[in-house]
PDB file of C-alpha atoms in Angstrom:
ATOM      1  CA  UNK A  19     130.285 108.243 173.386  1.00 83.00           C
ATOM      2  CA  UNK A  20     128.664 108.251 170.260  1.00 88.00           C
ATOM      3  CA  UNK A  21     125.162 105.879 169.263  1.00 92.00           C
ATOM      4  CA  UNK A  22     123.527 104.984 166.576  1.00 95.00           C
ATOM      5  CA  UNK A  23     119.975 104.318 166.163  1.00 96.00           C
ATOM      6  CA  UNK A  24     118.312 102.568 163.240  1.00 96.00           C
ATOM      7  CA  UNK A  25     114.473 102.208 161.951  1.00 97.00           C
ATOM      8  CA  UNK A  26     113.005  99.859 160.798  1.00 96.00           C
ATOM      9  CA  UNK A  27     114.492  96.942 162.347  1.00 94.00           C
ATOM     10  CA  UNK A  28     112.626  95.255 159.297  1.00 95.00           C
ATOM     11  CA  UNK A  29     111.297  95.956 156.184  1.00 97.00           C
ATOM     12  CA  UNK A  30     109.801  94.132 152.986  1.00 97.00           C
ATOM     13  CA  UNK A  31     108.759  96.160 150.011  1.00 98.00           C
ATOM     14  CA  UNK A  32     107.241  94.708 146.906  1.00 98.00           C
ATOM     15  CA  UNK A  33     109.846  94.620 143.968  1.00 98.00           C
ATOM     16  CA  UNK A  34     110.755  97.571 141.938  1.00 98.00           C
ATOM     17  CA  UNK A  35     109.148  99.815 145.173  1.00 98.00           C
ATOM     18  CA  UNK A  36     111.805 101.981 147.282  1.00 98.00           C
ATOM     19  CA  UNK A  37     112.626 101.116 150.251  1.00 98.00           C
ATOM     20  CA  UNK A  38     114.442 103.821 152.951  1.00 98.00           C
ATOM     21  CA  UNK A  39     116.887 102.932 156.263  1.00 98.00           C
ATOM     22  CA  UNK A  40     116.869 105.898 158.716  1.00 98.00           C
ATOM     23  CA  UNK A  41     119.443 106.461 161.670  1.00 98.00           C
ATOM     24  CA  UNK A  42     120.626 108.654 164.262  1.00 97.00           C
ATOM     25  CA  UNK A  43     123.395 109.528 166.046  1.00 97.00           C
ATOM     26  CA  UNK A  44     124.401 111.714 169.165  1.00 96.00           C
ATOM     27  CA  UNK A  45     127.714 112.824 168.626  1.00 94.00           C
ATOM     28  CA  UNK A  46     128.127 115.794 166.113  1.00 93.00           C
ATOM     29  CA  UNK A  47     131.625 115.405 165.764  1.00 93.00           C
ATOM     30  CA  UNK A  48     131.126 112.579 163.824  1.00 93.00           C
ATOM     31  CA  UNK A  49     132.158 112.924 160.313  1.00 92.00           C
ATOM     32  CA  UNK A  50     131.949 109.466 158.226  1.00 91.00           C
ATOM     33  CA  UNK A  51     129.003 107.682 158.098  1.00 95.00           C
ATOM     34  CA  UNK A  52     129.165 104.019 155.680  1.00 93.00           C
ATOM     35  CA  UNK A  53     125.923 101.994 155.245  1.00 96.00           C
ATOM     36  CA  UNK A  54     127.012  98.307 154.982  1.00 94.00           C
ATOM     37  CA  UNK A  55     124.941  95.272 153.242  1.00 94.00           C
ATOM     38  CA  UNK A  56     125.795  92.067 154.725  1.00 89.00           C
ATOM     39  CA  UNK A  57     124.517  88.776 153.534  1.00 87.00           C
ATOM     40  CA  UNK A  58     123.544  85.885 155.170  1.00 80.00           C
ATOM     41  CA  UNK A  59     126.964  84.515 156.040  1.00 73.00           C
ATOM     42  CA  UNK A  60     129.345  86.804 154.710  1.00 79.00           C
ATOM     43  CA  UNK A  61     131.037  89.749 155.226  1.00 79.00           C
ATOM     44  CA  UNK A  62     129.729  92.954 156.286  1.00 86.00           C
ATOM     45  CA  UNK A  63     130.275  95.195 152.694  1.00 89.00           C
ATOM     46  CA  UNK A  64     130.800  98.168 152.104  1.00 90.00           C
ATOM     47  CA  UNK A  65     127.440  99.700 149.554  1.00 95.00           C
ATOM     48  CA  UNK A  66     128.253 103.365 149.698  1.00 95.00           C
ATOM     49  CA  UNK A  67     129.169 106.309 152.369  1.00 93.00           C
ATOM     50  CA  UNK A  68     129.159 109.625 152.951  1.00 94.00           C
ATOM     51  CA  UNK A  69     131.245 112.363 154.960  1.00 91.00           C
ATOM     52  CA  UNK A  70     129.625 115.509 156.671  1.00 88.00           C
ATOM     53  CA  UNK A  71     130.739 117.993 154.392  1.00 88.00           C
ATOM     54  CA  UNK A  72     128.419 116.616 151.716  1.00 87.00           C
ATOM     55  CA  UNK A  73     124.542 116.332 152.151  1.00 93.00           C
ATOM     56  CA  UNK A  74     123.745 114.014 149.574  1.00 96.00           C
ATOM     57  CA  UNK A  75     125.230 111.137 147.371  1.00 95.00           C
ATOM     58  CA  UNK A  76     124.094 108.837 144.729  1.00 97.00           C
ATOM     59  CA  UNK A  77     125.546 105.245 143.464  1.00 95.00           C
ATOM     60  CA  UNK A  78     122.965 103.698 140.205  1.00 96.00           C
ATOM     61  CA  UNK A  79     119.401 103.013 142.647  1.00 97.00           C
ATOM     62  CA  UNK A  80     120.965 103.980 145.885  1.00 98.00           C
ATOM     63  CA  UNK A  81     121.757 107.019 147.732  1.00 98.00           C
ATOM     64  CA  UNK A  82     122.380 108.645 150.919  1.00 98.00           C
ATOM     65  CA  UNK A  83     121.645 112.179 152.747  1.00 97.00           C
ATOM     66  CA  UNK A  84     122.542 113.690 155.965  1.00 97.00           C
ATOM     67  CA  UNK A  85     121.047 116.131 158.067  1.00 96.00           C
ATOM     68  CA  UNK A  86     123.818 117.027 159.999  1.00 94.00           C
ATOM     69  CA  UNK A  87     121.324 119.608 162.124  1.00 94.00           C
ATOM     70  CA  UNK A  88     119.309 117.146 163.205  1.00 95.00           C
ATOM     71  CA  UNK A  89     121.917 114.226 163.069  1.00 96.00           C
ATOM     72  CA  UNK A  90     120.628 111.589 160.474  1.00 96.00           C
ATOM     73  CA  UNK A  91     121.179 110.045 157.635  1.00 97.00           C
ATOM     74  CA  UNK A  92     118.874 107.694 155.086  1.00 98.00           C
ATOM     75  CA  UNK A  93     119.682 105.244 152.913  1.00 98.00           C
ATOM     76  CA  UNK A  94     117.406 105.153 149.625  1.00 98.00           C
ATOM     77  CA  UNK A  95     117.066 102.445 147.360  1.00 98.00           C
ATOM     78  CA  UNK A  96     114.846 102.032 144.395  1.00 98.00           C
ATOM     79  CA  UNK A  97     113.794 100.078 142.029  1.00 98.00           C
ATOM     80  CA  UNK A  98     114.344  97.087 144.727  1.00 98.00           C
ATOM     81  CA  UNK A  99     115.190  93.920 143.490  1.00 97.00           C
ATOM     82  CA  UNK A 100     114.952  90.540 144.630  1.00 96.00           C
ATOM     83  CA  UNK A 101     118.906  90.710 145.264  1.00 96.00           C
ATOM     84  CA  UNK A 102     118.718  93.618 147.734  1.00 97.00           C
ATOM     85  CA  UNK A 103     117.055  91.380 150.232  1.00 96.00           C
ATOM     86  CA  UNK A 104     119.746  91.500 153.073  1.00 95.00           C
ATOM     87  CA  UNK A 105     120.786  93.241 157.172  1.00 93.00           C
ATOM     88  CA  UNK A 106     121.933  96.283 156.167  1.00 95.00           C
ATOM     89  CA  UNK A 107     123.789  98.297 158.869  1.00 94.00           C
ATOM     90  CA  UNK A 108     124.633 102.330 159.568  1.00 96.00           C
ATOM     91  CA  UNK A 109     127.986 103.361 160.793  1.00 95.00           C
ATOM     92  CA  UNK A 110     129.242 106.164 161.991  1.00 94.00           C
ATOM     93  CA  UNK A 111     132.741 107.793 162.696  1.00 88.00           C
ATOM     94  CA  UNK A 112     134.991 110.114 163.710  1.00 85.00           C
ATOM     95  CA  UNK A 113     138.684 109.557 161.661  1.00 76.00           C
ATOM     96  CA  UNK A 114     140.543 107.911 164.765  1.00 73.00           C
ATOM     97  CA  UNK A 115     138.016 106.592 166.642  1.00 80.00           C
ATOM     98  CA  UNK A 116     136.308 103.047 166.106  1.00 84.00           C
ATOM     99  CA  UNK A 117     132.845 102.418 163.968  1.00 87.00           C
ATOM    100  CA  UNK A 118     129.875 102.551 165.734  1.00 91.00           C
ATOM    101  CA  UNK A 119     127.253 100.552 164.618  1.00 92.00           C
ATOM    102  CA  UNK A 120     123.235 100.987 164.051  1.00 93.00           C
ATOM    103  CA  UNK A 121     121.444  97.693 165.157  1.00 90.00           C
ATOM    104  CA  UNK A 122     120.596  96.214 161.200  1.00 92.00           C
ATOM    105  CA  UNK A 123     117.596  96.203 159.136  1.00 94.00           C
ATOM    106  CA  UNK A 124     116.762  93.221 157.777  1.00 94.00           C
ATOM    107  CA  UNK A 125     115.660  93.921 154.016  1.00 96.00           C
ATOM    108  CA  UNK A 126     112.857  91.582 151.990  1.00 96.00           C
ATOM    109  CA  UNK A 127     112.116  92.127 148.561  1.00 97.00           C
ATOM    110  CA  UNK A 128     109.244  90.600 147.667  1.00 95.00           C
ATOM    111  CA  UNK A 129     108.981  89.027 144.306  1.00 91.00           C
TER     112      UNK A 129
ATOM    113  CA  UNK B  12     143.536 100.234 147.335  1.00 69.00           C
ATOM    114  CA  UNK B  13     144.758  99.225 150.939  1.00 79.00           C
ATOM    115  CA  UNK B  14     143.810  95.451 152.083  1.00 87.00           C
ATOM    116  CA  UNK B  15     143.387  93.620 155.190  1.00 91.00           C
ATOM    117  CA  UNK B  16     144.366  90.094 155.299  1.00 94.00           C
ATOM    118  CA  UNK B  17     142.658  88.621 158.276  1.00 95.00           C
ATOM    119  CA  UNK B  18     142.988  84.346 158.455  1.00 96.00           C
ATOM    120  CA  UNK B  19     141.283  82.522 158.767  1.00 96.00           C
ATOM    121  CA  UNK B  20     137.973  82.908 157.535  1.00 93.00           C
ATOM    122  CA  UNK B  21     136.263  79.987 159.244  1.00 94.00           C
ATOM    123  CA  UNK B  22     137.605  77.814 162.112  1.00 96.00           C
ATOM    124  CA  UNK B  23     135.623  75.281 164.678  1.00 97.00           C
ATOM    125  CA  UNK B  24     137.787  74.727 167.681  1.00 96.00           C
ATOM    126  CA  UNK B  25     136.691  72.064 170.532  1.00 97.00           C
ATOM    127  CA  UNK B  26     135.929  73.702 173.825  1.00 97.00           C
ATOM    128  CA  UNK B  27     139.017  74.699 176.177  1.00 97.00           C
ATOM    129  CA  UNK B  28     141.089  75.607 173.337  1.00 97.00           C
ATOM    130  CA  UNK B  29     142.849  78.584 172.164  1.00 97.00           C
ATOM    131  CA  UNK B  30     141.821  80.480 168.616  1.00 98.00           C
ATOM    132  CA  UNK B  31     144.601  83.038 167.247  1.00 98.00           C
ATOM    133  CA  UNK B  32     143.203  84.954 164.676  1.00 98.00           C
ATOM    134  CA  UNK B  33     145.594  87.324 162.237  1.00 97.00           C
ATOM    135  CA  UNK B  34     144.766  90.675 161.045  1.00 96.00           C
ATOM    136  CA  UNK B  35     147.720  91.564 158.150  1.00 95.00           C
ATOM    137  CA  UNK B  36     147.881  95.127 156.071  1.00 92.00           C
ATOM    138  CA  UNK B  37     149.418  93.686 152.895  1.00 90.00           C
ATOM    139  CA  UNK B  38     150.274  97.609 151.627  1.00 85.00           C
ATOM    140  CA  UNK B  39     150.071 100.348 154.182  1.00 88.00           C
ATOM    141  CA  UNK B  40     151.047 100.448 158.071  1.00 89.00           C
ATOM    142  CA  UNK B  41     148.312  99.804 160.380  1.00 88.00           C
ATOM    143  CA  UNK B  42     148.917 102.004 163.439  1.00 86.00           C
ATOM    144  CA  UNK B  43     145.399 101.057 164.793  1.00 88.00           C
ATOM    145  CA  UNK B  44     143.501  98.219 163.810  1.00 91.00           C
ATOM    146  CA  UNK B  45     139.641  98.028 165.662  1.00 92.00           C
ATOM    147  CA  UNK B  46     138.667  94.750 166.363  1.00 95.00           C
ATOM    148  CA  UNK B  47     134.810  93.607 166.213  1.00 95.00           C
ATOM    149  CA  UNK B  48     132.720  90.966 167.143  1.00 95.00           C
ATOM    150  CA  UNK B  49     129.181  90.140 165.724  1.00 89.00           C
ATOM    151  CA  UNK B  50     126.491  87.596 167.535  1.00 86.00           C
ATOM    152  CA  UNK B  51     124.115  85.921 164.891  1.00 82.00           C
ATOM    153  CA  UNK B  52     121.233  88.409 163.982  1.00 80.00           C
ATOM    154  CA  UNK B  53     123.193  91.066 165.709  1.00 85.00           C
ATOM    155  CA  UNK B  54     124.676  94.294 164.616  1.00 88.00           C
ATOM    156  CA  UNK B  55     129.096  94.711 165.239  1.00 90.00           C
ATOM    157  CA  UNK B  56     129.784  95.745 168.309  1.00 91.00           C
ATOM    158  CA  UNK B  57     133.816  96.926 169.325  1.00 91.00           C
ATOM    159  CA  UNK B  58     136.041  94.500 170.783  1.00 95.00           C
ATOM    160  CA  UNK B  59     139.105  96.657 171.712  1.00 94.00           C
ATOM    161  CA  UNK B  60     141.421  99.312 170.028  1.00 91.00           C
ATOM    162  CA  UNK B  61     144.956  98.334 169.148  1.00 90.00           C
ATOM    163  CA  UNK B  62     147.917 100.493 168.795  1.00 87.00           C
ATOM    164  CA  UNK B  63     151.115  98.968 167.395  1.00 85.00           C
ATOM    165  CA  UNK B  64     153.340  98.902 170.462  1.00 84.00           C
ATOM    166  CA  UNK B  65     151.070  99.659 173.245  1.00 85.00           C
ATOM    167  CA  UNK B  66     148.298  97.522 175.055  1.00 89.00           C
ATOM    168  CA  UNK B  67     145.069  97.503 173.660  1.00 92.00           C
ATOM    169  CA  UNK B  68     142.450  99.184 175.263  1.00 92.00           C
ATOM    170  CA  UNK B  69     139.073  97.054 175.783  1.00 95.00           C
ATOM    171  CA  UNK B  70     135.352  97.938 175.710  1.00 92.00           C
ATOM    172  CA  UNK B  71     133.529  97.575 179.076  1.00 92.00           C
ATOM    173  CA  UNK B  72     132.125  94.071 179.467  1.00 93.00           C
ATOM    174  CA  UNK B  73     135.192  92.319 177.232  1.00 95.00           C
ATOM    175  CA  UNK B  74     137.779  89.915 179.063  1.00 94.00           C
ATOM    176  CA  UNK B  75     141.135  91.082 178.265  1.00 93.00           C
ATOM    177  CA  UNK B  76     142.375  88.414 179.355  1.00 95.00           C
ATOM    178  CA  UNK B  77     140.494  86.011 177.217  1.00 96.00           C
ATOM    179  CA  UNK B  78     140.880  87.634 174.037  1.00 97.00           C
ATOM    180  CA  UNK B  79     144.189  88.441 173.802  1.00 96.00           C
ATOM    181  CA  UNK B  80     145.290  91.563 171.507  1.00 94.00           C
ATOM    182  CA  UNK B  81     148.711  91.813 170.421  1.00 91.00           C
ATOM    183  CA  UNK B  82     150.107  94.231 167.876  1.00 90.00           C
ATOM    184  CA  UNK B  83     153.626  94.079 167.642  1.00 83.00           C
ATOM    185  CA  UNK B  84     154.075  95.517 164.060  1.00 90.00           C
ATOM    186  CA  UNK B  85     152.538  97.818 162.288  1.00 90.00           C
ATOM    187  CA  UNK B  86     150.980  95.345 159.279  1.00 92.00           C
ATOM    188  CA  UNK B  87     150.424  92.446 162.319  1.00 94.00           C
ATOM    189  CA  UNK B  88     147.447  92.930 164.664  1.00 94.00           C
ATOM    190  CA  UNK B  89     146.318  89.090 166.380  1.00 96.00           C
ATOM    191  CA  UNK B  90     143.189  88.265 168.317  1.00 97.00           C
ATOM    192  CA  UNK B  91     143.791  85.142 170.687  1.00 97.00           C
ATOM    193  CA  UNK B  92     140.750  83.459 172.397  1.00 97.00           C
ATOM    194  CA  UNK B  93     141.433  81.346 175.079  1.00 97.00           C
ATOM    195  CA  UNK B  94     139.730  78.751 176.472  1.00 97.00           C
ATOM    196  CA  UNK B  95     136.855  79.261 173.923  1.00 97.00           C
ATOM    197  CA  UNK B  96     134.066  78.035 175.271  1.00 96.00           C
ATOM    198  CA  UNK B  97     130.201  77.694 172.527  1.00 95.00           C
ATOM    199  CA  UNK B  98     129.125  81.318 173.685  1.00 94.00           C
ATOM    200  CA  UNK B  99     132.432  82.638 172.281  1.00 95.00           C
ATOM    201  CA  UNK B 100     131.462  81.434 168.464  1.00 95.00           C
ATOM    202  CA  UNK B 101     130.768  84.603 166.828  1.00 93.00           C
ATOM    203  CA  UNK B 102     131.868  86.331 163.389  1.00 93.00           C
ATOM    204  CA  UNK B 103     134.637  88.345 164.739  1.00 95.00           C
ATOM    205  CA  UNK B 104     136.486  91.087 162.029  1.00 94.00           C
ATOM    206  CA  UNK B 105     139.182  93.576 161.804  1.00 94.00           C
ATOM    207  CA  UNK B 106     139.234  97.084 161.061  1.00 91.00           C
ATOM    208  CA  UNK B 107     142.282  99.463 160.380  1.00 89.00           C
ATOM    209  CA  UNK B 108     142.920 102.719 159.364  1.00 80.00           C
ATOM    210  CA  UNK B 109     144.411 103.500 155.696  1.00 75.00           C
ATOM    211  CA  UNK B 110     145.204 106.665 155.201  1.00 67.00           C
ATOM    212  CA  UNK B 111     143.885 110.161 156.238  1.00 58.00           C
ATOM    213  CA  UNK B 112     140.255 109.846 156.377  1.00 57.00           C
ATOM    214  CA  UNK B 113     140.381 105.663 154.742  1.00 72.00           C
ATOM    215  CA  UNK B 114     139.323 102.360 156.616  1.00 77.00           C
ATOM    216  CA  UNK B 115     139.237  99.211 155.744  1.00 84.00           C
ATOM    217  CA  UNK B 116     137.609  95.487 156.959  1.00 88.00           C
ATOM    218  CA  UNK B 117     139.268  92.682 157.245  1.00 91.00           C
ATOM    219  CA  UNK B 118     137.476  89.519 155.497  1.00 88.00           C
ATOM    220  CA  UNK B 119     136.307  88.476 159.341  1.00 92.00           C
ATOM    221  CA  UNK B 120     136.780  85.127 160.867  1.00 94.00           C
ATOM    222  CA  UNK B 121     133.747  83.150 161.728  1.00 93.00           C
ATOM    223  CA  UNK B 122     134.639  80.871 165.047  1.00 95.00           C
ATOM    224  CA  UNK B 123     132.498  78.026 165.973  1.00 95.00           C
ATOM    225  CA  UNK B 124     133.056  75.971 169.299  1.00 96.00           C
ATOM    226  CA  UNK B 125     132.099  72.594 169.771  1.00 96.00           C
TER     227      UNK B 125
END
């Protein structure tokens, strides 16, 4: 089955620096893979995705790419803000089969 | 877009009781709905896979016949745990598919036992 893999397991970066997620996953069918912000205490929520026919995607300071060759994907944010500071988590998915999850990284951004 | 109703959103339970917790698609039929389960500090990790009409089909290491999965409709999907005992309190969340190629969450439930 598929796994996902996620570096850094933390991070802090200085405010208004960028700060970059990586993961990995083993199955190439996979097709849909959402980065999720969750904050302490709520829900898991949705920040932005992308789907393997596209290798980039922007949303205001963040973004995503995939390397579907070497099967991973980034998330990018920049210009961090103090509000940014959260777990975020990788998914990936293939329509009609169940999320799989990376293991977090837990975000600071450092005033 | 499509919603997930999932109730309720917080519930402490004493030990040795039973914890049903609803999963409701207010505007499209849910033919699947995933069902997760997230330990503090810790990432989601799959429950079991519902199908409306058909037993669900559990992960390796989950007790089937503690959490109890029924989906008997296509906008119902329920989570029962029995006997919840303290290592059971977890953030636990539904997941269904929309459309061709759409998901969405459910609001998640967090369960605390005392």
């Amino acid at each position: 089955g598929e796994n996902v893999e996620q570096h850094p397991s933390t991070l802090s970066v200085q405010e208004g620096d960028s700060a970059v997620i990586k993961c990995t996953y083993s199955d190439s069918a996979s097709n849909y893979f959402p980065w999720y912000k969750q904050e302490l205490g709520k829900r898991p929520q949705l920040i932005i995705d992308i789907r393997s026919n596209v290798g980039e995607k922007k949303d205001q300071r963040i973004a995503v790419t995939l390397n579907k060759t070497a099967k991973h994907f980034s998330l990018h944010i920049t210009e961090t803000q103090p509000e940014d500071s959260a777990v975020y988590f990788c998914a990936a998915n293939l329509y009609g089969q169940n999320f799989v999850f990376g293991p977090g990284t837990r975000l600071s951004v450092l005033p | 877009g499509a919603v997930v109703s999932q109730h309720p959103s917080r519930v402490i339970c004493k030990s040795g009781t039973s914890v049903k917790i609803e999963c409701r698609s207010l505007d499209f039929q849910a033919t699947t709905m995933f069902w997760y389960r997230q330990f503090p500090k810790k990432s989601l990790m799959l429950m079991a896979t519902s199908n409306e009409g058909s037993k669900a089909t559990y992960e390796q290491g989950v007790e089937k016949d503690k959490f109890l999965i029924n989906h008997a409709s296509l906008t119902l999907s329920t989570l029962t745990v029995t006997s919840a005992h303290p290592e059971d309190s977890s953030f636990y969340i539904c997941s269904a598919e929309t459309d061709l190629n759409g998901y969405t969450f459910g609001s998640g439930t967090r369960l605390t036992v005392v």
